[in-house]
Coordinates of C-alpha atoms and ligand atoms in Angstrom, one line a residue:
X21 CA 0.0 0.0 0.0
X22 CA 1.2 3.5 -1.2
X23 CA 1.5 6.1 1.8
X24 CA 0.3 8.9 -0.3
X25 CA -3.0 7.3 -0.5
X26 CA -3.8 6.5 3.1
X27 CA -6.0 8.9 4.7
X28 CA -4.5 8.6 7.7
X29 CA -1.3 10.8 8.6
X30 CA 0.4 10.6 11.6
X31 CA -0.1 13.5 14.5
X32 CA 2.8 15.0 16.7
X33 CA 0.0 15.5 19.5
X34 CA -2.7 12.6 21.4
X35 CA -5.8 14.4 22.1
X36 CA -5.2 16.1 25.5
X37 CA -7.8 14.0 27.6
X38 CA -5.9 10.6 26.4
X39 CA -3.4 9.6 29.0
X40 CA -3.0 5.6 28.3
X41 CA 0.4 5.4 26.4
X42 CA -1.7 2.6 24.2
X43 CA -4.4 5.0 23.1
X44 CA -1.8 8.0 22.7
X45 CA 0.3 6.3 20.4
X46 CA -2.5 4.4 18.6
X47 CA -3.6 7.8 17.8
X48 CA -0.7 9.8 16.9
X49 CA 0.4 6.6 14.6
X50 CA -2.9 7.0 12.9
X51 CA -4.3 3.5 13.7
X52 CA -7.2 4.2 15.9
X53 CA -9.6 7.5 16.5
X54 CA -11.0 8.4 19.7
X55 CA -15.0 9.0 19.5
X56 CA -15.4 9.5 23.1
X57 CA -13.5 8.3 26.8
X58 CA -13.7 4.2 26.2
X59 CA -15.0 4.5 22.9
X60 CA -12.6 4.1 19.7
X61 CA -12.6 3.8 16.0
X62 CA -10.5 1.5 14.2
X63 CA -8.4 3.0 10.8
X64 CA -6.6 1.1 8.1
X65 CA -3.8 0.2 9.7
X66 CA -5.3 -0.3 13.4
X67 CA -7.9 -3.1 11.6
X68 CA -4.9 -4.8 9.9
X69 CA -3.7 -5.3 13.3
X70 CA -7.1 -6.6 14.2
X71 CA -7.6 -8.6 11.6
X72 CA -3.8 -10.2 11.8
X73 CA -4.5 -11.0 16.1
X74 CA -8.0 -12.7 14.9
X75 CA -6.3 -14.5 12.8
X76 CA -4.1 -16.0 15.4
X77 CA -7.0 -16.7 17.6
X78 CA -8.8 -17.8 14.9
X79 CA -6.2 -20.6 14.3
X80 CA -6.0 -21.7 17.7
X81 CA -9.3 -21.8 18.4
X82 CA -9.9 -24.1 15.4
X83 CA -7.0 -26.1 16.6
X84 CA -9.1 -27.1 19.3
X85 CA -12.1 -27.9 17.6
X86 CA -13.9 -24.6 17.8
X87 CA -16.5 -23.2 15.5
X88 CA -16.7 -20.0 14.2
X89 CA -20.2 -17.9 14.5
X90 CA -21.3 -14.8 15.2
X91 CA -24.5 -14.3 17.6
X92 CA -26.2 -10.8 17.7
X93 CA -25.3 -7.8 19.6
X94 CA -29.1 -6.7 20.7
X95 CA -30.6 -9.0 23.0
X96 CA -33.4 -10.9 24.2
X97 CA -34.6 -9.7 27.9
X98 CA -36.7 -12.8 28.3
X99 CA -33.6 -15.3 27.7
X100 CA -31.3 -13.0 30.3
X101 CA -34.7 -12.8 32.9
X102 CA -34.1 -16.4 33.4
X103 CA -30.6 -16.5 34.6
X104 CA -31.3 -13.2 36.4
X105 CA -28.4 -11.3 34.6
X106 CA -31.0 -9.1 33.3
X107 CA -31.3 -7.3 36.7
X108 CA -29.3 -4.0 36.7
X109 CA -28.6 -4.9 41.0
X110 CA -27.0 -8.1 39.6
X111 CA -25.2 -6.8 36.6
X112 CA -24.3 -2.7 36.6
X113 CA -23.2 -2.4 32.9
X114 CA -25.3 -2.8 30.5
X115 CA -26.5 -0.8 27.9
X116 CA -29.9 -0.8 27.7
X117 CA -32.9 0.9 25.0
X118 CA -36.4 0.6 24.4
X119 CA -37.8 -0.9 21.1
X120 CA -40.5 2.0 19.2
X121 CA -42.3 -1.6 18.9
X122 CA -42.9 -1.5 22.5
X123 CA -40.1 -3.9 24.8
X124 CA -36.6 -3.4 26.3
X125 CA -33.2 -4.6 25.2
X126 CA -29.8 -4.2 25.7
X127 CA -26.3 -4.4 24.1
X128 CA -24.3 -8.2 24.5
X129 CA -22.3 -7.3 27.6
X130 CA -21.0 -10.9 27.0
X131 CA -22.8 -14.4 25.2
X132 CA -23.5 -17.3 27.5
X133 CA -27.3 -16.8 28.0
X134 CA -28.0 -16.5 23.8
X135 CA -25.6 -19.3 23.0
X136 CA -27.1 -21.4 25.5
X137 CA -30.9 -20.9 24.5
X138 CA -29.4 -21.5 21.2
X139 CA -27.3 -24.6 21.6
X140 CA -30.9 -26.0 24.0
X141 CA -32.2 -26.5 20.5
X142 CA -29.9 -28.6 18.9
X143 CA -28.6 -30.7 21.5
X144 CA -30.4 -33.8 22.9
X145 CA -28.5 -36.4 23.3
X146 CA -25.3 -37.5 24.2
X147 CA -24.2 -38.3 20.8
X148 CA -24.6 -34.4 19.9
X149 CA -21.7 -33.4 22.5
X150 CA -19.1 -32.2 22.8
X151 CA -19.3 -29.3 21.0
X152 CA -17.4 -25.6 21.5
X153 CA -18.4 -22.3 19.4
X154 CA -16.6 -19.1 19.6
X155 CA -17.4 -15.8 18.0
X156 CA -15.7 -12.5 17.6
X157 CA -17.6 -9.7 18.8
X158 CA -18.1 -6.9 20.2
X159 CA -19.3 -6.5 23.2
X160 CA -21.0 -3.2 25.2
X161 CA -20.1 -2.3 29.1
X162 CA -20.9 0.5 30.7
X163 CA -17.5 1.1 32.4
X164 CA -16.7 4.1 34.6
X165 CA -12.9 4.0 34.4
X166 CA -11.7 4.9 31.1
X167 CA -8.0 6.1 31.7
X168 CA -7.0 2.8 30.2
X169 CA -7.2 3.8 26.3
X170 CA -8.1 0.8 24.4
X171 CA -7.5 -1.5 26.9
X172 CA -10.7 -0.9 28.6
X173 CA -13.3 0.2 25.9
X174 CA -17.2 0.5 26.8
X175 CA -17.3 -1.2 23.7
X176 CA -14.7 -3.5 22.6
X177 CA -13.5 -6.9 20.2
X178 CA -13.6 -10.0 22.3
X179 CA -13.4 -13.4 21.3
X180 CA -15.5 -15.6 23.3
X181 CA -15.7 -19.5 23.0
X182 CA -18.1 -21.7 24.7
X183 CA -17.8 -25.2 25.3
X184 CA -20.5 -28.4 26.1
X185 CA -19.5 -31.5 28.0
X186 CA -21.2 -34.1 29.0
X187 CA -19.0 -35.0 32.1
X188 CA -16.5 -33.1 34.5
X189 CA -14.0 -35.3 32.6
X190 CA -15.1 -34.5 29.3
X191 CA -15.4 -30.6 30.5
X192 CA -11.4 -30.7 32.2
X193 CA -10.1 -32.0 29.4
X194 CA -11.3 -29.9 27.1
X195 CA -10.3 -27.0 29.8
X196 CA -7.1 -27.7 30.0
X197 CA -6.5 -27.6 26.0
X198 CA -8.1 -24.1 25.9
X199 CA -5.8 -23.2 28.4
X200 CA -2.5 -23.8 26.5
X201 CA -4.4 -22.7 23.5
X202 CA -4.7 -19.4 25.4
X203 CA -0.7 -19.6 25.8
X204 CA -0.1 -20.4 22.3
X205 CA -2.2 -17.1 21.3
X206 CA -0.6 -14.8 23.6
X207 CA 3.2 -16.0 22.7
X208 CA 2.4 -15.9 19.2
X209 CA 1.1 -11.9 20.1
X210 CA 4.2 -11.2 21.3
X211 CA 3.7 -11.4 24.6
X212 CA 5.1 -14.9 25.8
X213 CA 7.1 -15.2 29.1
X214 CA 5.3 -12.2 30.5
X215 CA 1.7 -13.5 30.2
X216 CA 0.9 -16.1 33.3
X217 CA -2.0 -18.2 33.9
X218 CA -3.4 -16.6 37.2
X219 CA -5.3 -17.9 39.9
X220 CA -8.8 -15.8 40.2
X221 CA -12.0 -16.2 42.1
X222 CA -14.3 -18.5 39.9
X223 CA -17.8 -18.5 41.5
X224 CA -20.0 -21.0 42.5
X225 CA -18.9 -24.3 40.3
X226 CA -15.2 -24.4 40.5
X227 CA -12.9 -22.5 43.2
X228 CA -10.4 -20.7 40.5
X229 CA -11.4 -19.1 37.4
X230 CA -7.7 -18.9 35.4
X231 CA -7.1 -15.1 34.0
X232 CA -4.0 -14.6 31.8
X233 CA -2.2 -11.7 32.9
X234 CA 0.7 -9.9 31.0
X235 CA 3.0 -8.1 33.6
X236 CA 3.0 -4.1 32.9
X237 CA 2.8 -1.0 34.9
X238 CA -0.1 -0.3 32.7
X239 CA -1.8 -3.3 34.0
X240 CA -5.2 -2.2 36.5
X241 CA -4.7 -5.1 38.1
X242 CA -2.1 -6.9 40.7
X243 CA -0.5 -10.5 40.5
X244 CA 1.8 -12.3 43.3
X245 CA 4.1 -14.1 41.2
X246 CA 6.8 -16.5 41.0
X247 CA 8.3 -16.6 37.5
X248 CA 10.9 -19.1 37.9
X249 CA 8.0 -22.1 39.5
X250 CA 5.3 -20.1 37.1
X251 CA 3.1 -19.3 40.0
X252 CA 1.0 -16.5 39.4
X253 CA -2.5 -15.2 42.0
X254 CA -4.3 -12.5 41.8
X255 CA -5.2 -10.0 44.4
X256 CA -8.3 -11.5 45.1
X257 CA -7.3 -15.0 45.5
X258 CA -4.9 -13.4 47.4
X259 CA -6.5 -11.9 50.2
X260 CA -8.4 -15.5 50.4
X261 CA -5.3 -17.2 52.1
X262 CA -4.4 -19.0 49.3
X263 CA -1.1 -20.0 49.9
X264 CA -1.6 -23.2 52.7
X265 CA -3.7 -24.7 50.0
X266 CA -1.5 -24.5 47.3
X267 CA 1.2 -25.7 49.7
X268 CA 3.4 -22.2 48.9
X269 CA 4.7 -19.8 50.8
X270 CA 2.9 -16.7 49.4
X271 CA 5.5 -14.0 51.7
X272 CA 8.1 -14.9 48.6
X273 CA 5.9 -14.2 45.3
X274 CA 6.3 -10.6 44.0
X275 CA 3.7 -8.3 43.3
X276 CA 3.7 -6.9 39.7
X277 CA 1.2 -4.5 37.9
X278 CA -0.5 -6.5 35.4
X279 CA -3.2 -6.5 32.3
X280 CA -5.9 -9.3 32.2
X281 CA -5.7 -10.4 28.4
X282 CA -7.8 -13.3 28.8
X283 CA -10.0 -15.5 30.9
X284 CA -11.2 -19.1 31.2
X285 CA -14.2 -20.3 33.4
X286 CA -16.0 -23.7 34.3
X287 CA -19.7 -22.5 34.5
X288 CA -20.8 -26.1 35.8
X289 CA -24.8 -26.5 35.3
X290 CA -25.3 -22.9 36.2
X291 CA -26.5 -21.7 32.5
X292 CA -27.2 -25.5 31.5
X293 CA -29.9 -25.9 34.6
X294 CA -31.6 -21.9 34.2
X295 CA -32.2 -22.5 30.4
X296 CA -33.1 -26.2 29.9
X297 CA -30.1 -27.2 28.4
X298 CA -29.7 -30.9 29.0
X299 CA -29.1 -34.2 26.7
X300 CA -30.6 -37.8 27.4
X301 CA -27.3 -40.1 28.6
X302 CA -27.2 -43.4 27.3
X303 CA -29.9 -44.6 29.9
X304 CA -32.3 -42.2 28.8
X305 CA -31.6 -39.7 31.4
X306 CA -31.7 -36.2 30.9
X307 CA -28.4 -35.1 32.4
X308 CA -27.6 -31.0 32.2
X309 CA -24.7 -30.0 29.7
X310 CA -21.5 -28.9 31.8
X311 CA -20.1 -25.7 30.2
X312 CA -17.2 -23.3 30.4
X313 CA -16.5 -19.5 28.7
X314 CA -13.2 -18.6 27.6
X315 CA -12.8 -15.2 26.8
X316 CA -9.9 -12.6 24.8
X317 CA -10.1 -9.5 24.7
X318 CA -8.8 -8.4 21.1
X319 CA -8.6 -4.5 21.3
X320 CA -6.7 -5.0 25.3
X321 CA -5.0 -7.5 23.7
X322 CA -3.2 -5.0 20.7
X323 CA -3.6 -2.2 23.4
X324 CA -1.3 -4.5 26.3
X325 CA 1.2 -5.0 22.9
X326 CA 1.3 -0.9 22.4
X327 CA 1.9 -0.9 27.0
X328 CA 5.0 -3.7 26.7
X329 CA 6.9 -3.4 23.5
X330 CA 6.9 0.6 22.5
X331 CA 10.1 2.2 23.5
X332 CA 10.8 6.2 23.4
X333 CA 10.0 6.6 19.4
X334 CA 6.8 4.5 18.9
X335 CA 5.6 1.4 18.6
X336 CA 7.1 -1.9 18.0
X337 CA 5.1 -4.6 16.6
X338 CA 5.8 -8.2 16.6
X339 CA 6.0 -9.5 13.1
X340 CA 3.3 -12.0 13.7
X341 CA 0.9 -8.8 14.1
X342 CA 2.2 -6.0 12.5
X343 CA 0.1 -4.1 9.8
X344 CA 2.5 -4.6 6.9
X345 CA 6.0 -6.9 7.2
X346 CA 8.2 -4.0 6.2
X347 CA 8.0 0.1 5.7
X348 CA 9.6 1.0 2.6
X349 CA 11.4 4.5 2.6
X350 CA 11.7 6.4 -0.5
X351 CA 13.7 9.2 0.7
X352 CA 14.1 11.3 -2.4
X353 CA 11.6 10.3 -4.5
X354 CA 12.0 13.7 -6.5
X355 CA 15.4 12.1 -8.1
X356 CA 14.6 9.7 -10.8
X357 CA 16.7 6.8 -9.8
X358 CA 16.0 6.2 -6.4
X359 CA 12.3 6.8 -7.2
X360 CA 12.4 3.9 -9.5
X361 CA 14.6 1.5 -7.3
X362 CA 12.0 2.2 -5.2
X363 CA 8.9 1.4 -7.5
X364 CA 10.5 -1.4 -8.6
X365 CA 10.6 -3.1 -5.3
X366 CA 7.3 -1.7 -4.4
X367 CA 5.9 -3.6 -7.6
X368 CA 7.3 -7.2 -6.4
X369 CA 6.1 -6.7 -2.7
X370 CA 2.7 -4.9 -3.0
X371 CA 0.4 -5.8 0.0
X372 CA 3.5 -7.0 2.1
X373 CA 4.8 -3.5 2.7
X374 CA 3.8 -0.5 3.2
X375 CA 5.4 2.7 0.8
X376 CA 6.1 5.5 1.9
X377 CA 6.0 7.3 -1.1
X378 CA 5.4 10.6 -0.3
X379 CA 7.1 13.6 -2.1
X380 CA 7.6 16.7 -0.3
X381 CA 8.4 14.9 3.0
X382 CA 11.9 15.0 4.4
X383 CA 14.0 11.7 5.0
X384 CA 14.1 12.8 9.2
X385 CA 10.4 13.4 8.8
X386 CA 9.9 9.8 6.9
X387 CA 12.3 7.9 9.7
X388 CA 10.1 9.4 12.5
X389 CA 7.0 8.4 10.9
X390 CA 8.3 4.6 10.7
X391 CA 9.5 4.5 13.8
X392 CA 6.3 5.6 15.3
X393 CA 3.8 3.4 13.3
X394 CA 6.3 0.6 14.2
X395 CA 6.4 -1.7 11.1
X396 CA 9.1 -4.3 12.3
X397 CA 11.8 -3.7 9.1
X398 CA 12.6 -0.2 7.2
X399 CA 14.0 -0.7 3.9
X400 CA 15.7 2.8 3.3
X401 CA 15.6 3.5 -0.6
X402 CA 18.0 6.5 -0.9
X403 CA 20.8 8.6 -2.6
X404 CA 23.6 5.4 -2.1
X405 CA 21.4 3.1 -2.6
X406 CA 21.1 0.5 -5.8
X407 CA 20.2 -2.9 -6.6
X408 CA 22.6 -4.6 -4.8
X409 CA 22.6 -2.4 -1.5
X410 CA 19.8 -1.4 0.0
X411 CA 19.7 -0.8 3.3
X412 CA 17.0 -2.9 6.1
X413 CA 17.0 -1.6 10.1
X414 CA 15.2 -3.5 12.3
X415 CA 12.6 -1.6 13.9
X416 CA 13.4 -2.9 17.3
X417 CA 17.2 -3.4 17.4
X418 CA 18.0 -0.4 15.5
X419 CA 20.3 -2.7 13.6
X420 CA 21.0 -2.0 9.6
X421 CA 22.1 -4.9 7.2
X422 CA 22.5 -4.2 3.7
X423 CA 21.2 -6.8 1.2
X424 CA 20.5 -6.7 -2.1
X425 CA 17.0 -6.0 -3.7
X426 CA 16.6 -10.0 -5.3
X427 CA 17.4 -10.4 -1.6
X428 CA 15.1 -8.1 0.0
X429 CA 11.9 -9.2 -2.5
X430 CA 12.5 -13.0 -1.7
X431 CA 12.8 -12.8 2.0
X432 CA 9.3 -10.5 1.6
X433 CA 7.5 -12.5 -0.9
Ligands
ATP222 P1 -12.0 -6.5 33.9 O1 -11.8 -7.2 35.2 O2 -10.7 -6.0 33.3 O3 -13.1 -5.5 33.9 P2 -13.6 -8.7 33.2 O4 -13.0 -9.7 34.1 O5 -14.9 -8.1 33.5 O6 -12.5 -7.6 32.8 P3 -14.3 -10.8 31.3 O7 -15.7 -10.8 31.4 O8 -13.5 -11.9 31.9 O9 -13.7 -9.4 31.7 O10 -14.0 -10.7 29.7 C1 -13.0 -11.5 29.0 C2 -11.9 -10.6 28.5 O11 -12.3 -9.5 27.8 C3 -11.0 -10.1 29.6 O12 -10.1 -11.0 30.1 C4 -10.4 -8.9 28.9 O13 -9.3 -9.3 28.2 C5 -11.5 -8.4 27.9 N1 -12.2 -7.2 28.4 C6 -13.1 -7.2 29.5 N2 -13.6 -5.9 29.6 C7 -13.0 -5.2 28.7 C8 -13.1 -3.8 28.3 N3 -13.9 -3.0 28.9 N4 -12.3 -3.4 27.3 C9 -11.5 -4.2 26.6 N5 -11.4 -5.5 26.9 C10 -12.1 -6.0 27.9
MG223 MG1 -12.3 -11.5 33.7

């Protein structure tokens, strides 16, 4: 893609009410726009990003025999009366309107009551299950704190799979593979070695829920962890006097800030039993369907990237996610020769990089730009430069090799 065509430019100033370093770079690098506090707009380059850590999800997800569908957003009070999560005392963040037709609804604040009604009517016996869906969506919560940019959106992309067991065998097994799905996704994000399965409060059918947490200062909430055993609690747990039950001594784990990028729950019978969700067992039994939620948040997820792996001149995006796989720098495009050395590998990597084309623009300016919007190579198209030395720096490293432009279009093709 040609950088004199997107619309986008990049801004030397966030909006002055933005203070998450996510959202303030987002923005000045052009990939998201702020509509409101929690509230932001995705851009060319931001839904690249999106559509690149979908992707990865997407993979994993089917790995473990998830699939894909996409349930509505508006929602049906009657089907959320039943498990009581209508109730605003029970749950505080919904959106809610009235239909002109006469009726209330309200925005998905997450998917287990619809999928459940839904699933009631397909499955009935034992030979239907198991079965695991998963959706990306996004989902509406009325949140108050929005100093988090788009980490904590009141709406935001989550991927939310749902699984349905017959047995607490059945359901543990298929628990634990999510689980070190979850761990593939986030080390394939970039983010492996600082994202720890977490001990949290589950609720009523199991004691722990596991949260992933990705260490940062950005992070809202706290973690006692130790890396080495790969121990990691949260606050919560915490304060419940965890340690004598896990046989640790909880005085030596350190507390670290940290981001919740996912979460993983076994929801027992609790949906199964409120919305009739049961299957006749091989004794004609009608046995309720044991389920669990596993959810990712997509935006936190590219915003917790932004928080861990920027440094003082931008962002730095892990190949596996970045919008484009390299930046190419014309730096004089005015002067003939450079300009077409430039085209020409332009015309051999179209879609894999993005151009920066732009005439009128000094080199400084150029170099600034990349280094902001964070594209993991820079192949620098200048004045010394021909077809056997063009110049590469890695975004991250800083480090420049020189190879030659077969080179350069083979490793990119
Ligand atoms: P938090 O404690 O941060 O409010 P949660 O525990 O309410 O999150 P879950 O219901 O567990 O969130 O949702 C699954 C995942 O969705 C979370 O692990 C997180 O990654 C993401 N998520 C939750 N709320 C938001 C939000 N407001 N903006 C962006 N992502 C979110
Ligand atoms: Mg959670």
């Amino acid at each position: 893609m040609k950088q004199s065509q997107l619309f986008t430019k990049t801004r030397k100033e966030a909006p002055a009410d933005e203070v998450s370093k996510n959202a303030q770079l987002l923005i000045r690098a052009g990939y998201v726009h702020k509509e409101m506090a929690g509230v932001y707009s995705y851009l060319p380059l931001g839904l690249k990003v999106i559509d690149n850590l979908k992707n990865i999800v997407r993979e994993e997800m089917n790995n473990i025999g998830g699939q894909e569908i996409s349930l509505t957003a508006l929602q049906n009070k009657e089907t959320w009366e039943r498990t009581g999560r209508w109730n605003d005392a029970v749950v505080d963040n919904w959106f809610k309107t009235e239909f002109k037709s006469g009726g209330e609804t309200g925005l998905g604040i997450t998917h287990e009551e619809p999928l459940t009604a839904i699933m009631a009517e397909y499955i009935q016996s034992y030979r239907d299950l198991p079965k695991y869906a998963y959706q990306f969506q996004t989902k509406f919560r009325n949140e108050l704190r929005a100093k988090s940019g788009i980490m904590r959106g009141k709406e935001f992309l989550m991927k939310d799979l749902y699984s349905f067991s017959r047995t607490d065998t059945e359901h543990a097994e298929f628990y634990e593979k999510a689980s070190e799905a979850y761990m593939k996704v986030f080390a394939r994000a970039g983010l492996g070695g600082i994202t720890m399965k977490t001990f949290a409060s589950g609720g009523i059918f199991s004691e722990f829920s596991d949260e992933f947490q990705t260490i940062s200062d950005a992070g809202e909430d706290t973690v006692f962890v130790d890396t080495e055993k790969g121990i990691s609690i949260n606050q919560e747990v915490m304060e419940s006097g965890i340690g004598e039950k896990l046989g640790i001594d909880t005085s030596k784990l350190i507390e670290k800030k940290s981001i919740e990028v996912g979460n993983i729950f076994n929801l027992g019978t609790k949906f199964s039993d409120k919305l009739d969700l049961n299957y006749k067992d091989e004794k004609g039994e009608q046995i309720p369907v044991i389920m669990g939620s596993y959810g990712i948040g997509i935006t936190r997820l590219m915003g917790t990237i932004v928080e861990v792996l920027s440094d003082e001149k931008g962002i730095v995006w892990p190949e596996s996610v970045a919008p484009f796989r390299a930046h190419l720098l014309c730096l004089s495009p005015e002067e003939q020769t450079v300009k077409s050395l430039a085209d020409d590998i332009y015309k051999e990597l179209d879609g894999a990089v993005l151009y920066d084309d732009r005439e009128g623009v000094r080199a400084g300016e150029k170099f600034a730009d990349a280094d902001l919007i964070g594209i993991p190579y820079q192949i620098i198209v200048g004045k010394k430069s021909h077809q056997d030395a063009v110049e590469v720096k890695n975004r991250q490293t800083g480090k420049t090799v020189v190879k030659s432009m077969t080179e350069i279009i083979e490793w990119l093709s």
